[in-house]
Amino acid sequence: MICTQLQILRKKIGGDVTLVAVSKTKPNAAILEAYACGQRIFGENKVQEMTEKAEALPKDIEWHMIGHLQTNKVKYIAPYVSVIHGVDSFKLLAEINKEAKKHQRVIPCLLQFHIAQEDSKFGLSLDECCAMLDSDEFLALENVTICGLMGMASFVDDKAQIRMEFRSLFDYFMQIKHTYFRLNDDFRHLSMGMSGDFEIAIDEGSTMVRIGSTIFGER
Ligand SMILES: *Cc1c(COP(=O)(O)O)cnc(C)c1O
């Protein structure tokens, strides 16, 4: 069942978009089913759950932290995490840099933008992001790379609104790429799109979708 869902999904999203299989709350057996079907990238939103799964499951899995990350928990995932999607402050980025250095790693990060209408969602504004990227403190960080942006659209049925929010994130992405990362090939990912809205997200320029319930069933 999981494998069938994955195969259908892969056809829909095409070969140029990276699929992060969001396995939060799902058991290791479900992850192994997706693994047997060739999936190697999994997304989790809780530090402890992701760490337990990473210890138990095959070592060639790439673990993406997609949830809100507290600075005091960075140390638990720094040894193995492959991408951190939800970076929304300099303080968090500096902590990731510090912990990455301890493990002689450079951790790929995505900056999370606030694009939804709801105020509950975390994320930077364009001004906050630019202020950070302009700062000397940012330039001094050697153990993180900024690989792109991430965002979540509002949880609404209005497809036009969702499209507009993804489009605004794409505009931020192009603007930041042009201003700060023009000659930097690491900055290339736009993580947007979940089960309910990934088709719109891909239409609007997503390069990475984070999909859970379509693959693993409702949580
Ligand atoms: C849970 C989650 C997803 C996946 O959601 P689905 O609707 O199950 O596809 C994607 N992104 C983030 C940040 C999440 O927390």
PDB file of C-alpha atoms and ligand atoms in Angstrom:
ATOM      1  CA  MET A   1       0.000   0.000   0.000  1.00  0.00           C
ATOM      2  CA  ILE A   2       2.711   2.489   0.995  1.00  0.00           C
ATOM      3  CA  CYS A   3       4.796   1.497  -2.019  1.00  0.00           C
ATOM      4  CA  THR A   4       1.841   1.909  -4.380  1.00  0.00           C
ATOM      5  CA  GLN A   5       1.159   5.374  -2.950  1.00  0.00           C
ATOM      6  CA  LEU A   6       4.820   6.325  -3.353  1.00  0.00           C
ATOM      7  CA  GLN A   7       4.886   5.209  -6.963  1.00  0.00           C
ATOM      8  CA  ILE A   8       1.745   7.183  -7.810  1.00  0.00           C
ATOM      9  CA  LEU A   9       3.160  10.228  -6.044  1.00  0.00           C
ATOM     10  CA  ARG A  10       6.524  10.002  -7.824  1.00  0.00           C
ATOM     11  CA  LYS A  11       4.759  10.043 -11.172  1.00  0.00           C
ATOM     12  CA  LYS A  12       2.790  13.118 -10.135  1.00  0.00           C
ATOM     13  CA  ILE A  13       5.692  15.153  -8.813  1.00  0.00           C
ATOM     14  CA  GLY A  14       8.180  14.187 -11.537  1.00  0.00           C
ATOM     15  CA  GLY A  15      11.914  13.646 -11.376  1.00  0.00           C
ATOM     16  CA  ASP A  16      13.043  17.209 -10.694  1.00  0.00           C
ATOM     17  CA  VAL A  17      11.300  17.690  -7.369  1.00  0.00           C
ATOM     18  CA  THR A  18      12.715  16.087  -4.200  1.00  0.00           C
ATOM     19  CA  LEU A  19      10.225  14.075  -2.171  1.00  0.00           C
ATOM     20  CA  VAL A  20      10.565  14.222   1.610  1.00  0.00           C
ATOM     21  CA  ALA A  21       8.393  11.413   3.016  1.00  0.00           C
ATOM     22  CA  VAL A  22       6.994  12.817   6.253  1.00  0.00           C
ATOM     23  CA  SER A  23       6.930   9.890   8.688  1.00  0.00           C
ATOM     24  CA  LYS A  24       6.107  11.697  11.952  1.00  0.00           C
ATOM     25  CA  THR A  25       3.977   9.582  14.336  1.00  0.00           C
ATOM     26  CA  LYS A  26       4.356   6.567  11.996  1.00  0.00           C
ATOM     27  CA  PRO A  27       6.076   3.359  13.165  1.00  0.00           C
ATOM     28  CA  ASN A  28       9.442   2.102  11.935  1.00  0.00           C
ATOM     29  CA  ALA A  29       7.675  -0.681  10.015  1.00  0.00           C
ATOM     30  CA  ALA A  30       5.946   1.895   7.832  1.00  0.00           C
ATOM     31  CA  ILE A  31       9.243   3.701   7.186  1.00  0.00           C
ATOM     32  CA  LEU A  32      10.876   0.393   6.233  1.00  0.00           C
ATOM     33  CA  GLU A  33       8.093  -0.257   3.752  1.00  0.00           C
ATOM     34  CA  ALA A  34       8.826   3.056   2.054  1.00  0.00           C
ATOM     35  CA  TYR A  35      12.559   2.316   2.290  1.00  0.00           C
ATOM     36  CA  ALA A  36      12.046  -1.021   0.524  1.00  0.00           C
ATOM     37  CA  CYS A  37      10.294   0.973  -2.188  1.00  0.00           C
ATOM     38  CA  GLY A  38      13.444   3.072  -2.684  1.00  0.00           C
ATOM     39  CA  GLN A  39      12.608   6.083  -0.487  1.00  0.00           C
ATOM     40  CA  ARG A  40      15.675   7.437   1.336  1.00  0.00           C
ATOM     41  CA  ILE A  41      14.583  10.897   2.500  1.00  0.00           C
ATOM     42  CA  PHE A  42      12.283  11.120   5.518  1.00  0.00           C
ATOM     43  CA  GLY A  43      10.956  14.114   7.440  1.00  0.00           C
ATOM     44  CA  GLU A  44      10.189  14.313  11.152  1.00  0.00           C
ATOM     45  CA  ASN A  45       9.086  17.207  13.351  1.00  0.00           C
ATOM     46  CA  LYS A  46      10.135  16.030  16.827  1.00  0.00           C
ATOM     47  CA  VAL A  47      13.749  15.720  17.933  1.00  0.00           C
ATOM     48  CA  GLN A  48      13.359  12.702  20.186  1.00  0.00           C
ATOM     49  CA  GLU A  49      11.216  10.746  17.754  1.00  0.00           C
ATOM     50  CA  MET A  50      13.581  11.434  14.855  1.00  0.00           C
ATOM     51  CA  THR A  51      16.643  10.464  16.906  1.00  0.00           C
ATOM     52  CA  GLU A  52      15.112   7.167  18.029  1.00  0.00           C
ATOM     53  CA  LYS A  53      14.149   6.328  14.461  1.00  0.00           C
ATOM     54  CA  ALA A  54      17.589   7.309  13.122  1.00  0.00           C
ATOM     55  CA  GLU A  55      19.256   4.977  15.622  1.00  0.00           C
ATOM     56  CA  ALA A  56      17.004   2.043  14.764  1.00  0.00           C
ATOM     57  CA  LEU A  57      16.750   2.372  10.994  1.00  0.00           C
ATOM     58  CA  PRO A  58      19.209   2.001   8.045  1.00  0.00           C
ATOM     59  CA  LYS A  59      22.114   4.444   8.080  1.00  0.00           C
ATOM     60  CA  ASP A  60      21.690   5.581   4.490  1.00  0.00           C
ATOM     61  CA  ILE A  61      18.407   7.307   5.347  1.00  0.00           C
ATOM     62  CA  GLU A  62      18.583  11.105   5.115  1.00  0.00           C
ATOM     63  CA  TRP A  63      16.685  12.665   8.016  1.00  0.00           C
ATOM     64  CA  HIS A  64      15.121  16.089   7.466  1.00  0.00           C
ATOM     65  CA  MET A  65      13.971  18.073  10.506  1.00  0.00           C
ATOM     66  CA  ILE A  66      10.844  19.837   9.269  1.00  0.00           C
ATOM     67  CA  GLY A  67       9.317  21.041  12.532  1.00  0.00           C
ATOM     68  CA  HIS A  68       9.973  23.991  14.783  1.00  0.00           C
ATOM     69  CA  LEU A  69      13.352  23.401  16.430  1.00  0.00           C
ATOM     70  CA  GLN A  70      14.265  24.658  19.890  1.00  0.00           C
ATOM     71  CA  THR A  71      17.873  25.766  20.336  1.00  0.00           C
ATOM     72  CA  ASN A  72      18.386  23.525  23.373  1.00  0.00           C
ATOM     73  CA  LYS A  73      17.582  20.437  21.268  1.00  0.00           C
ATOM     74  CA  VAL A  74      19.893  21.075  18.321  1.00  0.00           C
ATOM     75  CA  LYS A  75      22.669  19.062  19.977  1.00  0.00           C
ATOM     76  CA  TYR A  76      20.697  15.818  19.714  1.00  0.00           C
ATOM     77  CA  ILE A  77      20.313  15.937  15.939  1.00  0.00           C
ATOM     78  CA  ALA A  78      23.564  17.694  14.958  1.00  0.00           C
ATOM     79  CA  PRO A  79      25.509  14.417  14.558  1.00  0.00           C
ATOM     80  CA  TYR A  80      23.284  13.007  11.855  1.00  0.00           C
ATOM     81  CA  VAL A  81      20.574  15.373  10.540  1.00  0.00           C
ATOM     82  CA  SER A  82      20.819  15.942   6.808  1.00  0.00           C
ATOM     83  CA  VAL A  83      18.731  19.093   6.339  1.00  0.00           C
ATOM     84  CA  ILE A  84      17.031  21.439   8.838  1.00  0.00           C
ATOM     85  CA  HIS A  85      14.004  23.081   7.192  1.00  0.00           C
ATOM     86  CA  GLY A  86      12.650  25.371   9.878  1.00  0.00           C
ATOM     87  CA  VAL A  87      15.396  27.891  10.601  1.00  0.00           C
ATOM     88  CA  ASP A  88      13.634  31.081  11.598  1.00  0.00           C
ATOM     89  CA  SER A  89      16.127  33.026  13.694  1.00  0.00           C
ATOM     90  CA  PHE A  90      19.803  33.923  13.810  1.00  0.00           C
ATOM     91  CA  LYS A  91      19.944  32.503  17.324  1.00  0.00           C
ATOM     92  CA  LEU A  92      18.885  29.077  16.058  1.00  0.00           C
ATOM     93  CA  LEU A  93      21.265  29.229  13.097  1.00  0.00           C
ATOM     94  CA  ALA A  94      24.169  30.152  15.386  1.00  0.00           C
ATOM     95  CA  GLU A  95      23.356  27.217  17.658  1.00  0.00           C
ATOM     96  CA  ILE A  96      23.220  24.809  14.691  1.00  0.00           C
ATOM     97  CA  ASN A  97      26.585  26.185  13.576  1.00  0.00           C
ATOM     98  CA  LYS A  98      28.076  25.623  17.046  1.00  0.00           C
ATOM     99  CA  GLU A  99      26.844  22.033  17.315  1.00  0.00           C
ATOM    100  CA  ALA A 100      27.788  21.216  13.712  1.00  0.00           C
ATOM    101  CA  LYS A 101      31.320  22.392  14.427  1.00  0.00           C
ATOM    102  CA  LYS A 102      31.615  19.971  17.351  1.00  0.00           C
ATOM    103  CA  HIS A 103      30.973  17.154  14.905  1.00  0.00           C
ATOM    104  CA  GLN A 104      33.129  18.693  12.160  1.00  0.00           C
ATOM    105  CA  ARG A 105      30.080  18.967   9.938  1.00  0.00           C
ATOM    106  CA  VAL A 106      28.474  21.587   7.745  1.00  0.00           C
ATOM    107  CA  ILE A 107      24.713  21.302   8.181  1.00  0.00           C
ATOM    108  CA  PRO A 108      22.448  22.312   5.271  1.00  0.00           C
ATOM    109  CA  CYS A 109      19.648  24.634   6.419  1.00  0.00           C
ATOM    110  CA  LEU A 110      16.529  26.153   4.868  1.00  0.00           C
ATOM    111  CA  LEU A 111      15.246  29.489   6.113  1.00  0.00           C
ATOM    112  CA  GLN A 112      11.576  29.351   7.040  1.00  0.00           C
ATOM    113  CA  PHE A 113       9.403  32.201   5.825  1.00  0.00           C
ATOM    114  CA  HIS A 114       6.068  33.269   7.193  1.00  0.00           C
ATOM    115  CA  ILE A 115       3.707  33.246   4.208  1.00  0.00           C
ATOM    116  CA  ALA A 116       0.403  32.081   5.728  1.00  0.00           C
ATOM    117  CA  GLN A 117      -2.311  34.445   6.854  1.00  0.00           C
ATOM    118  CA  GLU A 118      -2.619  32.702  10.238  1.00  0.00           C
ATOM    119  CA  ASP A 119      -0.260  34.128  12.866  1.00  0.00           C
ATOM    120  CA  SER A 120       0.292  30.693  14.401  1.00  0.00           C
ATOM    121  CA  LYS A 121       2.962  29.782  11.874  1.00  0.00           C
ATOM    122  CA  PHE A 122       6.631  30.379  12.531  1.00  0.00           C
ATOM    123  CA  GLY A 123       8.887  32.096  10.083  1.00  0.00           C
ATOM    124  CA  LEU A 124      10.879  35.104   8.987  1.00  0.00           C
ATOM    125  CA  SER A 125       9.723  38.138   7.047  1.00  0.00           C
ATOM    126  CA  LEU A 126      11.778  39.345   4.081  1.00  0.00           C
ATOM    127  CA  ASP A 127      13.146  42.240   6.155  1.00  0.00           C
ATOM    128  CA  GLU A 128      14.191  39.977   9.017  1.00  0.00           C
ATOM    129  CA  CYS A 129      15.817  37.573   6.604  1.00  0.00           C
ATOM    130  CA  CYS A 130      17.768  40.307   4.806  1.00  0.00           C
ATOM    131  CA  ALA A 131      18.907  41.824   8.101  1.00  0.00           C
ATOM    132  CA  MET A 132      20.285  38.431   9.068  1.00  0.00           C
ATOM    133  CA  LEU A 133      21.987  37.742   5.738  1.00  0.00           C
ATOM    134  CA  ASP A 134      23.541  41.234   5.786  1.00  0.00           C
ATOM    135  CA  SER A 135      25.080  40.827   9.228  1.00  0.00           C
ATOM    136  CA  ASP A 136      28.755  40.126   9.905  1.00  0.00           C
ATOM    137  CA  GLU A 137      27.704  37.532  12.474  1.00  0.00           C
ATOM    138  CA  PHE A 138      25.989  35.583   9.720  1.00  0.00           C
ATOM    139  CA  LEU A 139      29.022  35.705   7.444  1.00  0.00           C
ATOM    140  CA  ALA A 140      31.173  34.291  10.232  1.00  0.00           C
ATOM    141  CA  LEU A 141      29.204  31.020  10.408  1.00  0.00           C
ATOM    142  CA  GLU A 142      31.293  28.300   8.792  1.00  0.00           C
ATOM    143  CA  ASN A 143      29.413  25.139   9.742  1.00  0.00           C
ATOM    144  CA  VAL A 144      26.025  25.833   8.170  1.00  0.00           C
ATOM    145  CA  THR A 145      25.055  26.324   4.528  1.00  0.00           C
ATOM    146  CA  ILE A 146      21.841  28.030   3.490  1.00  0.00           C
ATOM    147  CA  CYS A 147      20.344  25.780   0.835  1.00  0.00           C
ATOM    148  CA  GLY A 148      17.137  27.702   0.242  1.00  0.00           C
ATOM    149  CA  LEU A 149      13.792  28.616   1.736  1.00  0.00           C
ATOM    150  CA  MET A 150      10.842  26.778   3.269  1.00  0.00           C
ATOM    151  CA  GLY A 151       7.276  27.804   3.944  1.00  0.00           C
ATOM    152  CA  MET A 152       3.768  26.598   4.664  1.00  0.00           C
ATOM    153  CA  ALA A 153       0.618  27.983   3.094  1.00  0.00           C
ATOM    154  CA  SER A 154      -2.521  28.690   5.123  1.00  0.00           C
ATOM    155  CA  PHE A 155      -4.743  25.708   5.942  1.00  0.00           C
ATOM    156  CA  VAL A 156      -7.655  26.908   3.837  1.00  0.00           C
ATOM    157  CA  ASP A 157      -9.746  25.519   0.988  1.00  0.00           C
ATOM    158  CA  ASP A 158      -9.212  28.633  -1.117  1.00  0.00           C
ATOM    159  CA  LYS A 159      -6.774  27.418  -3.780  1.00  0.00           C
ATOM    160  CA  ALA A 160      -6.234  30.948  -5.084  1.00  0.00           C
ATOM    161  CA  GLN A 161      -5.009  32.053  -1.674  1.00  0.00           C
ATOM    162  CA  ILE A 162      -2.680  29.057  -1.354  1.00  0.00           C
ATOM    163  CA  ARG A 163      -1.297  29.781  -4.818  1.00  0.00           C
ATOM    164  CA  MET A 164      -0.745  33.427  -3.941  1.00  0.00           C
ATOM    165  CA  GLU A 165       1.163  32.495  -0.781  1.00  0.00           C
ATOM    166  CA  PHE A 166       3.408  30.023  -2.619  1.00  0.00           C
ATOM    167  CA  ARG A 167       3.978  32.616  -5.326  1.00  0.00           C
ATOM    168  CA  SER A 168       5.097  35.147  -2.735  1.00  0.00           C
ATOM    169  CA  LEU A 169       7.575  32.595  -1.341  1.00  0.00           C
ATOM    170  CA  PHE A 170       8.919  31.952  -4.852  1.00  0.00           C
ATOM    171  CA  ASP A 171       9.397  35.719  -5.276  1.00  0.00           C
ATOM    172  CA  TYR A 172      11.319  35.904  -1.983  1.00  0.00           C
ATOM    173  CA  PHE A 173      13.399  32.930  -3.111  1.00  0.00           C
ATOM    174  CA  MET A 174      14.375  34.603  -6.399  1.00  0.00           C
ATOM    175  CA  GLN A 175      15.064  37.917  -4.723  1.00  0.00           C
ATOM    176  CA  ILE A 176      17.290  36.397  -2.035  1.00  0.00           C
ATOM    177  CA  LYS A 177      19.041  34.159  -4.546  1.00  0.00           C
ATOM    178  CA  HIS A 178      19.769  37.186  -6.713  1.00  0.00           C
ATOM    179  CA  THR A 179      20.904  39.441  -3.860  1.00  0.00           C
ATOM    180  CA  TYR A 180      22.891  37.063  -1.658  1.00  0.00           C
ATOM    181  CA  PHE A 181      23.549  33.741  -3.370  1.00  0.00           C
ATOM    182  CA  ARG A 182      23.913  34.553  -7.045  1.00  0.00           C
ATOM    183  CA  LEU A 183      27.094  32.528  -7.505  1.00  0.00           C
ATOM    184  CA  ASN A 184      26.292  29.981  -4.826  1.00  0.00           C
ATOM    185  CA  ASP A 185      24.890  26.699  -6.128  1.00  0.00           C
ATOM    186  CA  ASP A 186      24.013  25.474  -2.631  1.00  0.00           C
ATOM    187  CA  PHE A 187      21.117  27.932  -2.523  1.00  0.00           C
ATOM    188  CA  ARG A 188      18.711  26.080  -4.795  1.00  0.00           C
ATOM    189  CA  HIS A 189      15.865  24.594  -2.773  1.00  0.00           C
ATOM    190  CA  LEU A 190      12.376  25.850  -2.257  1.00  0.00           C
ATOM    191  CA  SER A 191      10.658  23.540   0.217  1.00  0.00           C
ATOM    192  CA  MET A 192       6.923  24.052  -0.176  1.00  0.00           C
ATOM    193  CA  GLY A 193       3.943  21.761  -0.631  1.00  0.00           C
ATOM    194  CA  MET A 194       2.291  19.100   1.534  1.00  0.00           C
ATOM    195  CA  SER A 195      -0.350  16.415   0.836  1.00  0.00           C
ATOM    196  CA  GLY A 196      -3.144  18.929   0.333  1.00  0.00           C
ATOM    197  CA  ASP A 197      -1.335  21.505  -1.765  1.00  0.00           C
ATOM    198  CA  PHE A 198       1.783  20.025  -3.408  1.00  0.00           C
ATOM    199  CA  GLU A 199       0.403  20.285  -6.937  1.00  0.00           C
ATOM    200  CA  ILE A 200      -0.081  24.036  -6.572  1.00  0.00           C
ATOM    201  CA  ALA A 201       3.339  24.315  -4.892  1.00  0.00           C
ATOM    202  CA  ILE A 202       5.109  22.549  -7.787  1.00  0.00           C
ATOM    203  CA  ASP A 203       3.246  24.749 -10.240  1.00  0.00           C
ATOM    204  CA  GLU A 204       4.621  27.756  -8.356  1.00  0.00           C
ATOM    205  CA  GLY A 205       8.242  26.583  -8.397  1.00  0.00           C
ATOM    206  CA  SER A 206       8.697  24.175  -5.483  1.00  0.00           C
ATOM    207  CA  THR A 207      11.815  21.980  -5.696  1.00  0.00           C
ATOM    208  CA  MET A 208      11.084  19.959  -2.549  1.00  0.00           C
ATOM    209  CA  VAL A 209       7.730  18.699  -1.269  1.00  0.00           C
ATOM    210  CA  ARG A 210       7.081  17.355   2.240  1.00  0.00           C
ATOM    211  CA  ILE A 211       4.358  14.744   2.049  1.00  0.00           C
ATOM    212  CA  GLY A 212       3.030  12.564   4.864  1.00  0.00           C
ATOM    213  CA  SER A 213      -0.588  11.468   4.859  1.00  0.00           C
ATOM    214  CA  THR A 214      -0.783  10.783   1.117  1.00  0.00           C
ATOM    215  CA  ILE A 215       1.971   8.177   1.555  1.00  0.00           C
ATOM    216  CA  PHE A 216       1.383   6.784   5.038  1.00  0.00           C
ATOM    217  CA  GLY A 217      -2.323   7.455   5.583  1.00  0.00           C
ATOM    218  CA  GLU A 218      -4.005   9.838   7.991  1.00  0.00           C
ATOM    219  CA  ARG A 219      -2.321  10.482  11.326  1.00  0.00           C
TER     220      ARG A 219
HETATM  221  C1  LIG B   1       3.270  17.169   8.957  1.00  0.00           C
HETATM  222  C2  LIG B   1       3.997  18.089   8.073  1.00  0.00           C
HETATM  223  C3  LIG B   1       3.988  17.913   6.676  1.00  0.00           C
HETATM  224  C4  LIG B   1       3.230  16.797   5.966  1.00  0.00           C
HETATM  225  O1  LIG B   1       1.872  16.966   6.069  1.00  0.00           O
HETATM  226  P1  LIG B   1       0.838  16.046   5.260  1.00  0.00           P
HETATM  227  O2  LIG B   1      -0.385  16.885   5.166  1.00  0.00           O
HETATM  228  O3  LIG B   1       0.638  14.809   6.075  1.00  0.00           O
HETATM  229  O4  LIG B   1       1.430  15.742   3.939  1.00  0.00           O
HETATM  230  C5  LIG B   1       4.730  18.805   5.905  1.00  0.00           C
HETATM  231  N1  LIG B   1       5.414  19.820   6.461  1.00  0.00           N
HETATM  232  C6  LIG B   1       5.445  20.016   7.792  1.00  0.00           C
HETATM  233  C7  LIG B   1       6.233  21.157   8.327  1.00  0.00           C
HETATM  234  C8  LIG B   1       4.727  19.175   8.643  1.00  0.00           C
HETATM  235  O5  LIG B   1       4.763  19.400   9.959  1.00  0.00           O
END
